[in-house]
Amino acid sequence: EISLGLVGSEMCIRDREIFVYTTDRPNLFAASVVALSEMNLQVLDASINTSSGGLCFNSYVVLDQDNMPIGGDGVRRQRIRTTLSKELATSILPDTKTPRRISRRLRQFITKTKVSLMIAPDGSHSTLQIISSDRPVLLALLGTLFAHLRITVHRARITTLGERVEDVFQINTVIDPKEIAHICKTIESQLDSEISSVHMLNHFFQK
C-alpha cells in the first residue's frame, strides 16, 4: 500500500483500488472518472461518500486495458497521482475522447438505456438509476453528462452484470418534473447514441 499526497487531497493506491479523500467540489466525480478513463483504467466499482461537512471519501476499483491491476509499478502510480491531482484541481468541465473499440462479446449484447429519477421520501436527495449496455468509458461519459446537467453525486453504486450495468447514484434533490424528464431523456439519448457510434466504428474496422 502506498500513500500519495495531493494538493488539498489525500490518495492511497492499492493493487486494484484507488482511494481519494478530499473536500467536495463541483464535478469531482466527473473529473475523477474521466481522468481514470484517459489513463486507460476501466472502473469496475466506485464508492462515493460525502459527509455533511463537505468531505469526500471516494474509492474506485480499476483494471487496465489488459484487465490487469495497477500492481507495484511506481511509474504508473506516479502518473495516476499527477493526472488526478491536475484534474481535481481544475474547474474546467471534463470531456471524453473518441469512443474506443469494444470487445466482440459486448458487441453481441445491446441493452437500451433506461433512466429513472426519484426523490427520497424525506426530500434530502434524489436517486438516479441507470440501466444500460456495458462499454468502455461509460462512467467517463456519465461523469461528463453529470457535469453539464449540474448533477452533484453524493454516493454511487456501480454494478456490472455481464454485458449490462445497473448504476445507482444518490444526487442533489431534483423536484421540477420538467427537469427530471430532461435529465432522464438526455442521459438515455446520449448513452444510446454513443453505443451506436461505437458499434459503427467497430463495424468499420471489421471490413
mmCIF file with all atom_site columns, C-alpha atoms in Angstrom:
data_model
loop_
_atom_site.group_PDB
_atom_site.id
_atom_site.type_symbol
_atom_site.label_atom_id
_atom_site.label_alt_id
_atom_site.label_comp_id
_atom_site.label_asym_id
_atom_site.label_entity_id
_atom_site.label_seq_id
_atom_site.pdbx_PDB_ins_code
_atom_site.Cartn_x
_atom_site.Cartn_y
_atom_site.Cartn_z
_atom_site.occupancy
_atom_site.B_iso_or_equiv
_atom_site.pdbx_formal_charge
_atom_site.auth_seq_id
_atom_site.auth_comp_id
_atom_site.auth_asym_id
_atom_site.auth_atom_id
_atom_site.pdbx_PDB_model_num
ATOM 1   C CA . GLU A 1 1   ? 0.000   0.000   0.000   1.00 0.00 ? 1   GLU A CA 1
ATOM 2   C CA . ILE A 1 2   ? 1.377   3.421   -0.941  1.00 0.00 ? 2   ILE A CA 1
ATOM 3   C CA . SER A 1 3   ? 0.038   6.762   0.267   1.00 0.00 ? 3   SER A CA 1
ATOM 4   C CA . LEU A 1 4   ? 0.304   9.659   -2.148  1.00 0.00 ? 4   LEU A CA 1
ATOM 5   C CA . GLY A 1 5   ? -0.274  13.266  -1.134  1.00 0.00 ? 5   GLY A CA 1
ATOM 6   C CA . LEU A 1 6   ? -2.284  15.612  -3.348  1.00 0.00 ? 6   LEU A CA 1
ATOM 7   C CA . VAL A 1 7   ? -2.808  19.356  -3.051  1.00 0.00 ? 7   VAL A CA 1
ATOM 8   C CA . GLY A 1 8   ? -5.939  19.580  -0.902  1.00 0.00 ? 8   GLY A CA 1
ATOM 9   C CA . SER A 1 9   ? -6.403  15.807  -1.102  1.00 0.00 ? 9   SER A CA 1
ATOM 10  C CA . GLU A 1 10  ? -5.004  12.528  0.168   1.00 0.00 ? 10  GLU A CA 1
ATOM 11  C CA . MET A 1 11  ? -4.792  9.449   -2.035  1.00 0.00 ? 11  MET A CA 1
ATOM 12  C CA . CYS A 1 12  ? -3.939  5.834   -1.386  1.00 0.00 ? 12  CYS A CA 1
ATOM 13  C CA . ILE A 1 13  ? -3.345  3.276   -4.142  1.00 0.00 ? 13  ILE A CA 1
ATOM 14  C CA . ARG A 1 14  ? -3.595  -0.451  -3.580  1.00 0.00 ? 14  ARG A CA 1
ATOM 15  C CA . ASP A 1 15  ? -3.309  -3.300  -6.053  1.00 0.00 ? 15  ASP A CA 1
ATOM 16  C CA . ARG A 1 16  ? -6.569  -2.508  -7.869  1.00 0.00 ? 16  ARG A CA 1
ATOM 17  C CA . GLU A 1 17  ? -8.206  0.191   -5.782  1.00 0.00 ? 17  GLU A CA 1
ATOM 18  C CA . ILE A 1 18  ? -7.691  3.942   -5.580  1.00 0.00 ? 18  ILE A CA 1
ATOM 19  C CA . PHE A 1 19  ? -8.862  5.876   -2.517  1.00 0.00 ? 19  PHE A CA 1
ATOM 20  C CA . VAL A 1 20  ? -9.285  9.644   -2.628  1.00 0.00 ? 20  VAL A CA 1
ATOM 21  C CA . TYR A 1 21  ? -10.031 11.727  0.461   1.00 0.00 ? 21  TYR A CA 1
ATOM 22  C CA . THR A 1 22  ? -10.702 15.374  -0.333  1.00 0.00 ? 22  THR A CA 1
ATOM 23  C CA . THR A 1 23  ? -13.058 18.296  0.098   1.00 0.00 ? 23  THR A CA 1
ATOM 24  C CA . ASP A 1 24  ? -16.158 18.241  -2.081  1.00 0.00 ? 24  ASP A CA 1
ATOM 25  C CA . ARG A 1 25  ? -16.165 20.457  -5.145  1.00 0.00 ? 25  ARG A CA 1
ATOM 26  C CA . PRO A 1 26  ? -18.161 20.828  -8.374  1.00 0.00 ? 26  PRO A CA 1
ATOM 27  C CA . ASN A 1 27  ? -17.710 17.997  -10.889 1.00 0.00 ? 27  ASN A CA 1
ATOM 28  C CA . LEU A 1 28  ? -15.479 15.953  -8.562  1.00 0.00 ? 28  LEU A CA 1
ATOM 29  C CA . PHE A 1 29  ? -16.920 12.629  -9.708  1.00 0.00 ? 29  PHE A CA 1
ATOM 30  C CA . ALA A 1 30  ? -16.772 13.654  -13.361 1.00 0.00 ? 30  ALA A CA 1
ATOM 31  C CA . ALA A 1 31  ? -13.176 14.825  -13.153 1.00 0.00 ? 31  ALA A CA 1
ATOM 32  C CA . SER A 1 32  ? -12.102 11.626  -11.383 1.00 0.00 ? 32  SER A CA 1
ATOM 33  C CA . VAL A 1 33  ? -13.685 9.079   -13.744 1.00 0.00 ? 33  VAL A CA 1
ATOM 34  C CA . VAL A 1 34  ? -12.665 10.980  -16.889 1.00 0.00 ? 34  VAL A CA 1
ATOM 35  C CA . ALA A 1 35  ? -9.070  11.160  -15.653 1.00 0.00 ? 35  ALA A CA 1
ATOM 36  C CA . LEU A 1 36  ? -9.041  7.424   -14.925 1.00 0.00 ? 36  LEU A CA 1
ATOM 37  C CA . SER A 1 37  ? -10.515 6.682   -18.344 1.00 0.00 ? 37  SER A CA 1
ATOM 38  C CA . GLU A 1 38  ? -7.886  8.798   -20.113 1.00 0.00 ? 38  GLU A CA 1
ATOM 39  C CA . MET A 1 39  ? -5.242  6.664   -18.365 1.00 0.00 ? 39  MET A CA 1
ATOM 40  C CA . ASN A 1 40  ? -6.894  3.548   -19.881 1.00 0.00 ? 40  ASN A CA 1
ATOM 41  C CA . LEU A 1 41  ? -8.175  2.427   -16.489 1.00 0.00 ? 41  LEU A CA 1
ATOM 42  C CA . GLN A 1 42  ? -11.634 0.880   -16.508 1.00 0.00 ? 42  GLN A CA 1
ATOM 43  C CA . VAL A 1 43  ? -13.695 1.494   -13.358 1.00 0.00 ? 43  VAL A CA 1
ATOM 44  C CA . LEU A 1 44  ? -15.357 -1.723  -12.188 1.00 0.00 ? 44  LEU A CA 1
ATOM 45  C CA . ASP A 1 45  ? -16.801 -0.293  -8.997  1.00 0.00 ? 45  ASP A CA 1
ATOM 46  C CA . ALA A 1 46  ? -16.995 3.104   -7.340  1.00 0.00 ? 46  ALA A CA 1
ATOM 47  C CA . SER A 1 47  ? -17.970 4.220   -3.872  1.00 0.00 ? 47  SER A CA 1
ATOM 48  C CA . ILE A 1 48  ? -18.741 7.924   -3.477  1.00 0.00 ? 48  ILE A CA 1
ATOM 49  C CA . ASN A 1 49  ? -19.361 9.145   0.054   1.00 0.00 ? 49  ASN A CA 1
ATOM 50  C CA . THR A 1 50  ? -19.829 12.787  1.040   1.00 0.00 ? 50  THR A CA 1
ATOM 51  C CA . SER A 1 51  ? -20.173 13.932  4.642   1.00 0.00 ? 51  SER A CA 1
ATOM 52  C CA . SER A 1 52  ? -22.474 16.721  5.809   1.00 0.00 ? 52  SER A CA 1
ATOM 53  C CA . GLY A 1 53  ? -19.334 18.795  6.348   1.00 0.00 ? 53  GLY A CA 1
ATOM 54  C CA . GLY A 1 54  ? -18.390 18.611  2.673   1.00 0.00 ? 54  GLY A CA 1
ATOM 55  C CA . LEU A 1 55  ? -15.653 15.965  2.899   1.00 0.00 ? 55  LEU A CA 1
ATOM 56  C CA . CYS A 1 56  ? -15.491 13.155  0.334   1.00 0.00 ? 56  CYS A CA 1
ATOM 57  C CA . PHE A 1 57  ? -14.039 9.688   0.718   1.00 0.00 ? 57  PHE A CA 1
ATOM 58  C CA . ASN A 1 58  ? -14.204 8.071   -2.712  1.00 0.00 ? 58  ASN A CA 1
ATOM 59  C CA . SER A 1 59  ? -12.839 4.740   -3.866  1.00 0.00 ? 59  SER A CA 1
ATOM 60  C CA . TYR A 1 60  ? -12.514 3.293   -7.367  1.00 0.00 ? 60  TYR A CA 1
ATOM 61  C CA . VAL A 1 61  ? -11.819 -0.347  -8.225  1.00 0.00 ? 61  VAL A CA 1
ATOM 62  C CA . VAL A 1 62  ? -9.935  -0.320  -11.522 1.00 0.00 ? 62  VAL A CA 1
ATOM 63  C CA . LEU A 1 63  ? -8.200  -2.566  -14.028 1.00 0.00 ? 63  LEU A CA 1
ATOM 64  C CA . ASP A 1 64  ? -6.083  -1.563  -17.009 1.00 0.00 ? 64  ASP A CA 1
ATOM 65  C CA . GLN A 1 65  ? -6.953  -2.202  -20.660 1.00 0.00 ? 65  GLN A CA 1
ATOM 66  C CA . ASP A 1 66  ? -5.500  -5.713  -20.357 1.00 0.00 ? 66  ASP A CA 1
ATOM 67  C CA . ASN A 1 67  ? -7.740  -6.440  -17.340 1.00 0.00 ? 67  ASN A CA 1
ATOM 68  C CA . MET A 1 68  ? -4.744  -6.309  -15.019 1.00 0.00 ? 68  MET A CA 1
ATOM 69  C CA . PRO A 1 69  ? -4.454  -4.476  -11.664 1.00 0.00 ? 69  PRO A CA 1
ATOM 70  C CA . ILE A 1 70  ? -2.233  -1.447  -11.133 1.00 0.00 ? 70  ILE A CA 1
ATOM 71  C CA . GLY A 1 71  ? 0.292   -3.531  -9.193  1.00 0.00 ? 71  GLY A CA 1
ATOM 72  C CA . GLY A 1 72  ? 3.520   -2.116  -7.855  1.00 0.00 ? 72  GLY A CA 1
ATOM 73  C CA . ASP A 1 73  ? 4.537   -0.141  -10.949 1.00 0.00 ? 73  ASP A CA 1
ATOM 74  C CA . GLY A 1 74  ? 5.945   3.049   -9.457  1.00 0.00 ? 74  GLY A CA 1
ATOM 75  C CA . VAL A 1 75  ? 5.853   4.940   -12.753 1.00 0.00 ? 75  VAL A CA 1
ATOM 76  C CA . ARG A 1 76  ? 2.172   4.145   -13.273 1.00 0.00 ? 76  ARG A CA 1
ATOM 77  C CA . ARG A 1 77  ? 1.329   5.131   -9.696  1.00 0.00 ? 77  ARG A CA 1
ATOM 78  C CA . GLN A 1 78  ? 3.098   8.456   -10.154 1.00 0.00 ? 78  GLN A CA 1
ATOM 79  C CA . ARG A 1 79  ? 1.207   9.089   -13.409 1.00 0.00 ? 79  ARG A CA 1
ATOM 80  C CA . ILE A 1 80  ? -2.083  8.374   -11.634 1.00 0.00 ? 80  ILE A CA 1
ATOM 81  C CA . ARG A 1 81  ? -1.096  10.789  -8.875  1.00 0.00 ? 81  ARG A CA 1
ATOM 82  C CA . THR A 1 82  ? -0.121  13.560  -11.301 1.00 0.00 ? 82  THR A CA 1
ATOM 83  C CA . THR A 1 83  ? -3.163  13.180  -13.556 1.00 0.00 ? 83  THR A CA 1
ATOM 84  C CA . LEU A 1 84  ? -5.711  13.001  -10.745 1.00 0.00 ? 84  LEU A CA 1
ATOM 85  C CA . SER A 1 85  ? -4.066  15.943  -8.990  1.00 0.00 ? 85  SER A CA 1
ATOM 86  C CA . LYS A 1 86  ? -4.398  18.045  -12.147 1.00 0.00 ? 86  LYS A CA 1
ATOM 87  C CA . GLU A 1 87  ? -7.988  17.033  -12.870 1.00 0.00 ? 87  GLU A CA 1
ATOM 88  C CA . LEU A 1 88  ? -9.211  17.501  -9.294  1.00 0.00 ? 88  LEU A CA 1
ATOM 89  C CA . ALA A 1 89  ? -7.682  20.976  -9.159  1.00 0.00 ? 89  ALA A CA 1
ATOM 90  C CA . THR A 1 90  ? -9.255  22.308  -12.366 1.00 0.00 ? 90  THR A CA 1
ATOM 91  C CA . SER A 1 91  ? -12.639 23.966  -12.730 1.00 0.00 ? 91  SER A CA 1
ATOM 92  C CA . ILE A 1 92  ? -12.925 23.158  -16.445 1.00 0.00 ? 92  ILE A CA 1
ATOM 93  C CA . LEU A 1 93  ? -15.679 20.715  -17.340 1.00 0.00 ? 93  LEU A CA 1
ATOM 94  C CA . PRO A 1 94  ? -14.114 17.381  -18.338 1.00 0.00 ? 94  PRO A CA 1
ATOM 95  C CA . ASP A 1 95  ? -14.671 15.809  -21.726 1.00 0.00 ? 95  ASP A CA 1
ATOM 96  C CA . THR A 1 96  ? -14.114 12.397  -23.251 1.00 0.00 ? 96  THR A CA 1
ATOM 97  C CA . LYS A 1 97  ? -12.167 11.423  -26.338 1.00 0.00 ? 97  LYS A CA 1
ATOM 98  C CA . THR A 1 98  ? -13.210 9.363   -29.356 1.00 0.00 ? 98  THR A CA 1
ATOM 99  C CA . PRO A 1 99  ? -15.096 6.196   -28.357 1.00 0.00 ? 99  PRO A CA 1
ATOM 100 C CA . ARG A 1 100 ? -12.893 3.121   -28.055 1.00 0.00 ? 100 ARG A CA 1
ATOM 101 C CA . ARG A 1 101 ? -13.407 -0.177  -29.781 1.00 0.00 ? 101 ARG A CA 1
ATOM 102 C CA . ILE A 1 102 ? -15.356 -2.704  -27.744 1.00 0.00 ? 102 ILE A CA 1
ATOM 103 C CA . SER A 1 103 ? -14.922 -6.448  -27.433 1.00 0.00 ? 103 SER A CA 1
ATOM 104 C CA . ARG A 1 104 ? -16.776 -8.936  -29.611 1.00 0.00 ? 104 ARG A CA 1
ATOM 105 C CA . ARG A 1 105 ? -18.633 -10.182 -26.514 1.00 0.00 ? 105 ARG A CA 1
ATOM 106 C CA . LEU A 1 106 ? -20.038 -6.726  -25.718 1.00 0.00 ? 106 LEU A CA 1
ATOM 107 C CA . ARG A 1 107 ? -20.956 -6.092  -29.361 1.00 0.00 ? 107 ARG A CA 1
ATOM 108 C CA . GLN A 1 108 ? -23.360 -9.030  -29.267 1.00 0.00 ? 108 GLN A CA 1
ATOM 109 C CA . PHE A 1 109 ? -25.462 -7.652  -26.439 1.00 0.00 ? 109 PHE A CA 1
ATOM 110 C CA . ILE A 1 110 ? -27.138 -4.251  -26.526 1.00 0.00 ? 110 ILE A CA 1
ATOM 111 C CA . THR A 1 111 ? -29.379 -3.038  -23.726 1.00 0.00 ? 111 THR A CA 1
ATOM 112 C CA . LYS A 1 112 ? -31.489 0.011   -24.434 1.00 0.00 ? 112 LYS A CA 1
ATOM 113 C CA . THR A 1 113 ? -30.752 2.601   -21.798 1.00 0.00 ? 113 THR A CA 1
ATOM 114 C CA . LYS A 1 114 ? -33.384 3.167   -19.119 1.00 0.00 ? 114 LYS A CA 1
ATOM 115 C CA . VAL A 1 115 ? -33.111 6.012   -16.625 1.00 0.00 ? 115 VAL A CA 1
ATOM 116 C CA . SER A 1 116 ? -35.270 6.754   -13.602 1.00 0.00 ? 116 SER A CA 1
ATOM 117 C CA . LEU A 1 117 ? -35.023 9.634   -11.151 1.00 0.00 ? 117 LEU A CA 1
ATOM 118 C CA . MET A 1 118 ? -36.903 9.599   -7.863  1.00 0.00 ? 118 MET A CA 1
ATOM 119 C CA . ILE A 1 119 ? -36.987 11.906  -4.854  1.00 0.00 ? 119 ILE A CA 1
ATOM 120 C CA . ALA A 1 120 ? -36.265 10.388  -1.440  1.00 0.00 ? 120 ALA A CA 1
ATOM 121 C CA . PRO A 1 121 ? -39.277 10.324  0.926   1.00 0.00 ? 121 PRO A CA 1
ATOM 122 C CA . ASP A 1 122 ? -37.670 12.901  3.196   1.00 0.00 ? 122 ASP A CA 1
ATOM 123 C CA . GLY A 1 123 ? -36.653 15.103  0.250   1.00 0.00 ? 123 GLY A CA 1
ATOM 124 C CA . SER A 1 124 ? -32.983 15.022  1.256   1.00 0.00 ? 124 SER A CA 1
ATOM 125 C CA . HIS A 1 125 ? -31.773 13.774  -2.131  1.00 0.00 ? 125 HIS A CA 1
ATOM 126 C CA . SER A 1 126 ? -32.798 12.168  -5.400  1.00 0.00 ? 126 SER A CA 1
ATOM 127 C CA . THR A 1 127 ? -31.892 8.677   -6.582  1.00 0.00 ? 127 THR A CA 1
ATOM 128 C CA . LEU A 1 128 ? -30.804 8.271   -10.187 1.00 0.00 ? 128 LEU A CA 1
ATOM 129 C CA . GLN A 1 129 ? -30.824 4.729   -11.587 1.00 0.00 ? 129 GLN A CA 1
ATOM 130 C CA . ILE A 1 130 ? -29.264 3.916   -14.962 1.00 0.00 ? 130 ILE A CA 1
ATOM 131 C CA . ILE A 1 131 ? -29.540 0.563   -16.732 1.00 0.00 ? 131 ILE A CA 1
ATOM 132 C CA . SER A 1 132 ? -27.537 0.328   -19.943 1.00 0.00 ? 132 SER A CA 1
ATOM 133 C CA . SER A 1 133 ? -25.101 -1.703  -22.028 1.00 0.00 ? 133 SER A CA 1
ATOM 134 C CA . ASP A 1 134 ? -21.619 -2.041  -20.630 1.00 0.00 ? 134 ASP A CA 1
ATOM 135 C CA . ARG A 1 135 ? -18.988 -0.311  -22.765 1.00 0.00 ? 135 ARG A CA 1
ATOM 136 C CA . PRO A 1 136 ? -15.589 1.395   -22.487 1.00 0.00 ? 136 PRO A CA 1
ATOM 137 C CA . VAL A 1 137 ? -15.562 4.889   -20.909 1.00 0.00 ? 137 VAL A CA 1
ATOM 138 C CA . LEU A 1 138 ? -19.188 4.559   -19.755 1.00 0.00 ? 138 LEU A CA 1
ATOM 139 C CA . LEU A 1 139 ? -18.521 6.182   -16.387 1.00 0.00 ? 139 LEU A CA 1
ATOM 140 C CA . ALA A 1 140 ? -16.417 8.884   -18.016 1.00 0.00 ? 140 ALA A CA 1
ATOM 141 C CA . LEU A 1 141 ? -19.295 9.726   -20.340 1.00 0.00 ? 141 LEU A CA 1
ATOM 142 C CA . LEU A 1 142 ? -21.740 9.728   -17.427 1.00 0.00 ? 142 LEU A CA 1
ATOM 143 C CA . GLY A 1 143 ? -19.413 11.965  -15.453 1.00 0.00 ? 143 GLY A CA 1
ATOM 144 C CA . THR A 1 144 ? -19.291 14.465  -18.304 1.00 0.00 ? 144 THR A CA 1
ATOM 145 C CA . LEU A 1 145 ? -23.092 14.389  -18.650 1.00 0.00 ? 145 LEU A CA 1
ATOM 146 C CA . PHE A 1 146 ? -23.482 14.934  -14.913 1.00 0.00 ? 146 PHE A CA 1
ATOM 147 C CA . ALA A 1 147 ? -21.210 17.959  -15.101 1.00 0.00 ? 147 ALA A CA 1
ATOM 148 C CA . HIS A 1 148 ? -23.198 19.543  -17.938 1.00 0.00 ? 148 HIS A CA 1
ATOM 149 C CA . LEU A 1 149 ? -26.522 18.697  -16.277 1.00 0.00 ? 149 LEU A CA 1
ATOM 150 C CA . ARG A 1 150 ? -25.224 20.166  -12.999 1.00 0.00 ? 150 ARG A CA 1
ATOM 151 C CA . ILE A 1 151 ? -25.741 16.923  -11.135 1.00 0.00 ? 151 ILE A CA 1
ATOM 152 C CA . THR A 1 152 ? -23.815 16.525  -7.888  1.00 0.00 ? 152 THR A CA 1
ATOM 153 C CA . VAL A 1 153 ? -23.061 12.922  -6.936  1.00 0.00 ? 153 VAL A CA 1
ATOM 154 C CA . HIS A 1 154 ? -23.090 12.201  -3.189  1.00 0.00 ? 154 HIS A CA 1
ATOM 155 C CA . ARG A 1 155 ? -22.994 8.405   -3.329  1.00 0.00 ? 155 ARG A CA 1
ATOM 156 C CA . ALA A 1 156 ? -22.709 5.805   -6.070  1.00 0.00 ? 156 ALA A CA 1
ATOM 157 C CA . ARG A 1 157 ? -23.135 2.073   -6.513  1.00 0.00 ? 157 ARG A CA 1
ATOM 158 C CA . ILE A 1 158 ? -21.716 0.682   -9.756  1.00 0.00 ? 158 ILE A CA 1
ATOM 159 C CA . THR A 1 159 ? -22.883 -2.824  -10.691 1.00 0.00 ? 159 THR A CA 1
ATOM 160 C CA . THR A 1 160 ? -21.824 -4.744  -13.803 1.00 0.00 ? 160 THR A CA 1
ATOM 161 C CA . LEU A 1 161 ? -23.982 -7.761  -14.676 1.00 0.00 ? 161 LEU A CA 1
ATOM 162 C CA . GLY A 1 162 ? -22.256 -9.405  -17.605 1.00 0.00 ? 162 GLY A CA 1
ATOM 163 C CA . GLU A 1 163 ? -22.850 -7.101  -20.582 1.00 0.00 ? 163 GLU A CA 1
ATOM 164 C CA . ARG A 1 164 ? -25.248 -4.835  -18.675 1.00 0.00 ? 164 ARG A CA 1
ATOM 165 C CA . VAL A 1 165 ? -24.669 -2.216  -15.999 1.00 0.00 ? 165 VAL A CA 1
ATOM 166 C CA . GLU A 1 166 ? -27.052 -1.089  -13.288 1.00 0.00 ? 166 GLU A CA 1
ATOM 167 C CA . ASP A 1 167 ? -25.707 2.060   -11.659 1.00 0.00 ? 167 ASP A CA 1
ATOM 168 C CA . VAL A 1 168 ? -27.404 3.908   -8.818  1.00 0.00 ? 168 VAL A CA 1
ATOM 169 C CA . PHE A 1 169 ? -26.408 7.449   -7.848  1.00 0.00 ? 169 PHE A CA 1
ATOM 170 C CA . GLN A 1 170 ? -27.564 9.498   -4.892  1.00 0.00 ? 170 GLN A CA 1
ATOM 171 C CA . ILE A 1 171 ? -27.578 13.071  -6.204  1.00 0.00 ? 171 ILE A CA 1
ATOM 172 C CA . ASN A 1 172 ? -28.760 16.546  -5.314  1.00 0.00 ? 172 ASN A CA 1
ATOM 173 C CA . THR A 1 173 ? -32.520 16.865  -4.915  1.00 0.00 ? 173 THR A CA 1
ATOM 174 C CA . VAL A 1 174 ? -34.372 17.426  -8.198  1.00 0.00 ? 174 VAL A CA 1
ATOM 175 C CA . ILE A 1 175 ? -38.025 18.427  -7.790  1.00 0.00 ? 175 ILE A CA 1
ATOM 176 C CA . ASP A 1 176 ? -39.154 20.070  -11.030 1.00 0.00 ? 176 ASP A CA 1
ATOM 177 C CA . PRO A 1 177 ? -40.914 17.429  -13.212 1.00 0.00 ? 177 PRO A CA 1
ATOM 178 C CA . LYS A 1 178 ? -39.639 19.129  -16.375 1.00 0.00 ? 178 LYS A CA 1
ATOM 179 C CA . GLU A 1 179 ? -36.060 18.989  -15.126 1.00 0.00 ? 179 GLU A CA 1
ATOM 180 C CA . ILE A 1 180 ? -36.471 15.327  -14.126 1.00 0.00 ? 180 ILE A CA 1
ATOM 181 C CA . ALA A 1 181 ? -37.765 14.476  -17.610 1.00 0.00 ? 181 ALA A CA 1
ATOM 182 C CA . HIS A 1 182 ? -34.953 16.459  -19.230 1.00 0.00 ? 182 HIS A CA 1
ATOM 183 C CA . ILE A 1 183 ? -32.253 14.674  -17.205 1.00 0.00 ? 183 ILE A CA 1
ATOM 184 C CA . CYS A 1 184 ? -33.649 11.218  -17.949 1.00 0.00 ? 184 CYS A CA 1
ATOM 185 C CA . LYS A 1 185 ? -34.153 11.897  -21.659 1.00 0.00 ? 185 LYS A CA 1
ATOM 186 C CA . THR A 1 186 ? -30.704 13.465  -22.060 1.00 0.00 ? 186 THR A CA 1
ATOM 187 C CA . ILE A 1 187 ? -28.866 10.569  -20.406 1.00 0.00 ? 187 ILE A CA 1
ATOM 188 C CA . GLU A 1 188 ? -30.849 7.938   -22.318 1.00 0.00 ? 188 GLU A CA 1
ATOM 189 C CA . SER A 1 189 ? -30.337 9.583   -25.705 1.00 0.00 ? 189 SER A CA 1
ATOM 190 C CA . GLN A 1 190 ? -26.650 10.346  -25.156 1.00 0.00 ? 190 GLN A CA 1
ATOM 191 C CA . LEU A 1 191 ? -25.757 6.849   -23.952 1.00 0.00 ? 191 LEU A CA 1
ATOM 192 C CA . ASP A 1 192 ? -27.708 5.132   -26.726 1.00 0.00 ? 192 ASP A CA 1
ATOM 193 C CA . SER A 1 193 ? -26.189 7.478   -29.307 1.00 0.00 ? 193 SER A CA 1
ATOM 194 C CA . GLU A 1 194 ? -22.689 6.746   -28.000 1.00 0.00 ? 194 GLU A CA 1
ATOM 195 C CA . ILE A 1 195 ? -23.112 2.979   -28.102 1.00 0.00 ? 195 ILE A CA 1
ATOM 196 C CA . SER A 1 196 ? -24.453 3.244   -31.660 1.00 0.00 ? 196 SER A CA 1
ATOM 197 C CA . SER A 1 197 ? -21.410 5.241   -32.752 1.00 0.00 ? 197 SER A CA 1
ATOM 198 C CA . VAL A 1 198 ? -19.081 2.709   -31.120 1.00 0.00 ? 198 VAL A CA 1
ATOM 199 C CA . HIS A 1 199 ? -20.805 -0.152  -32.944 1.00 0.00 ? 199 HIS A CA 1
ATOM 200 C CA . MET A 1 200 ? -20.481 1.725   -36.247 1.00 0.00 ? 200 MET A CA 1
ATOM 201 C CA . LEU A 1 201 ? -16.781 2.242   -35.528 1.00 0.00 ? 201 LEU A CA 1
ATOM 202 C CA . ASN A 1 202 ? -16.283 -1.450  -34.824 1.00 0.00 ? 202 ASN A CA 1
ATOM 203 C CA . HIS A 1 203 ? -18.219 -2.417  -37.971 1.00 0.00 ? 203 HIS A CA 1
ATOM 204 C CA . PHE A 1 204 ? -15.883 -0.174  -39.986 1.00 0.00 ? 204 PHE A CA 1
ATOM 205 C CA . PHE A 1 205 ? -12.783 -1.872  -38.549 1.00 0.00 ? 205 PHE A CA 1
ATOM 206 C CA . GLN A 1 206 ? -14.229 -5.291  -39.285 1.00 0.00 ? 206 GLN A CA 1
ATOM 207 C CA . LYS A 1 207 ? -14.482 -4.579  -43.013 1.00 0.00 ? 207 LYS A CA 1
#
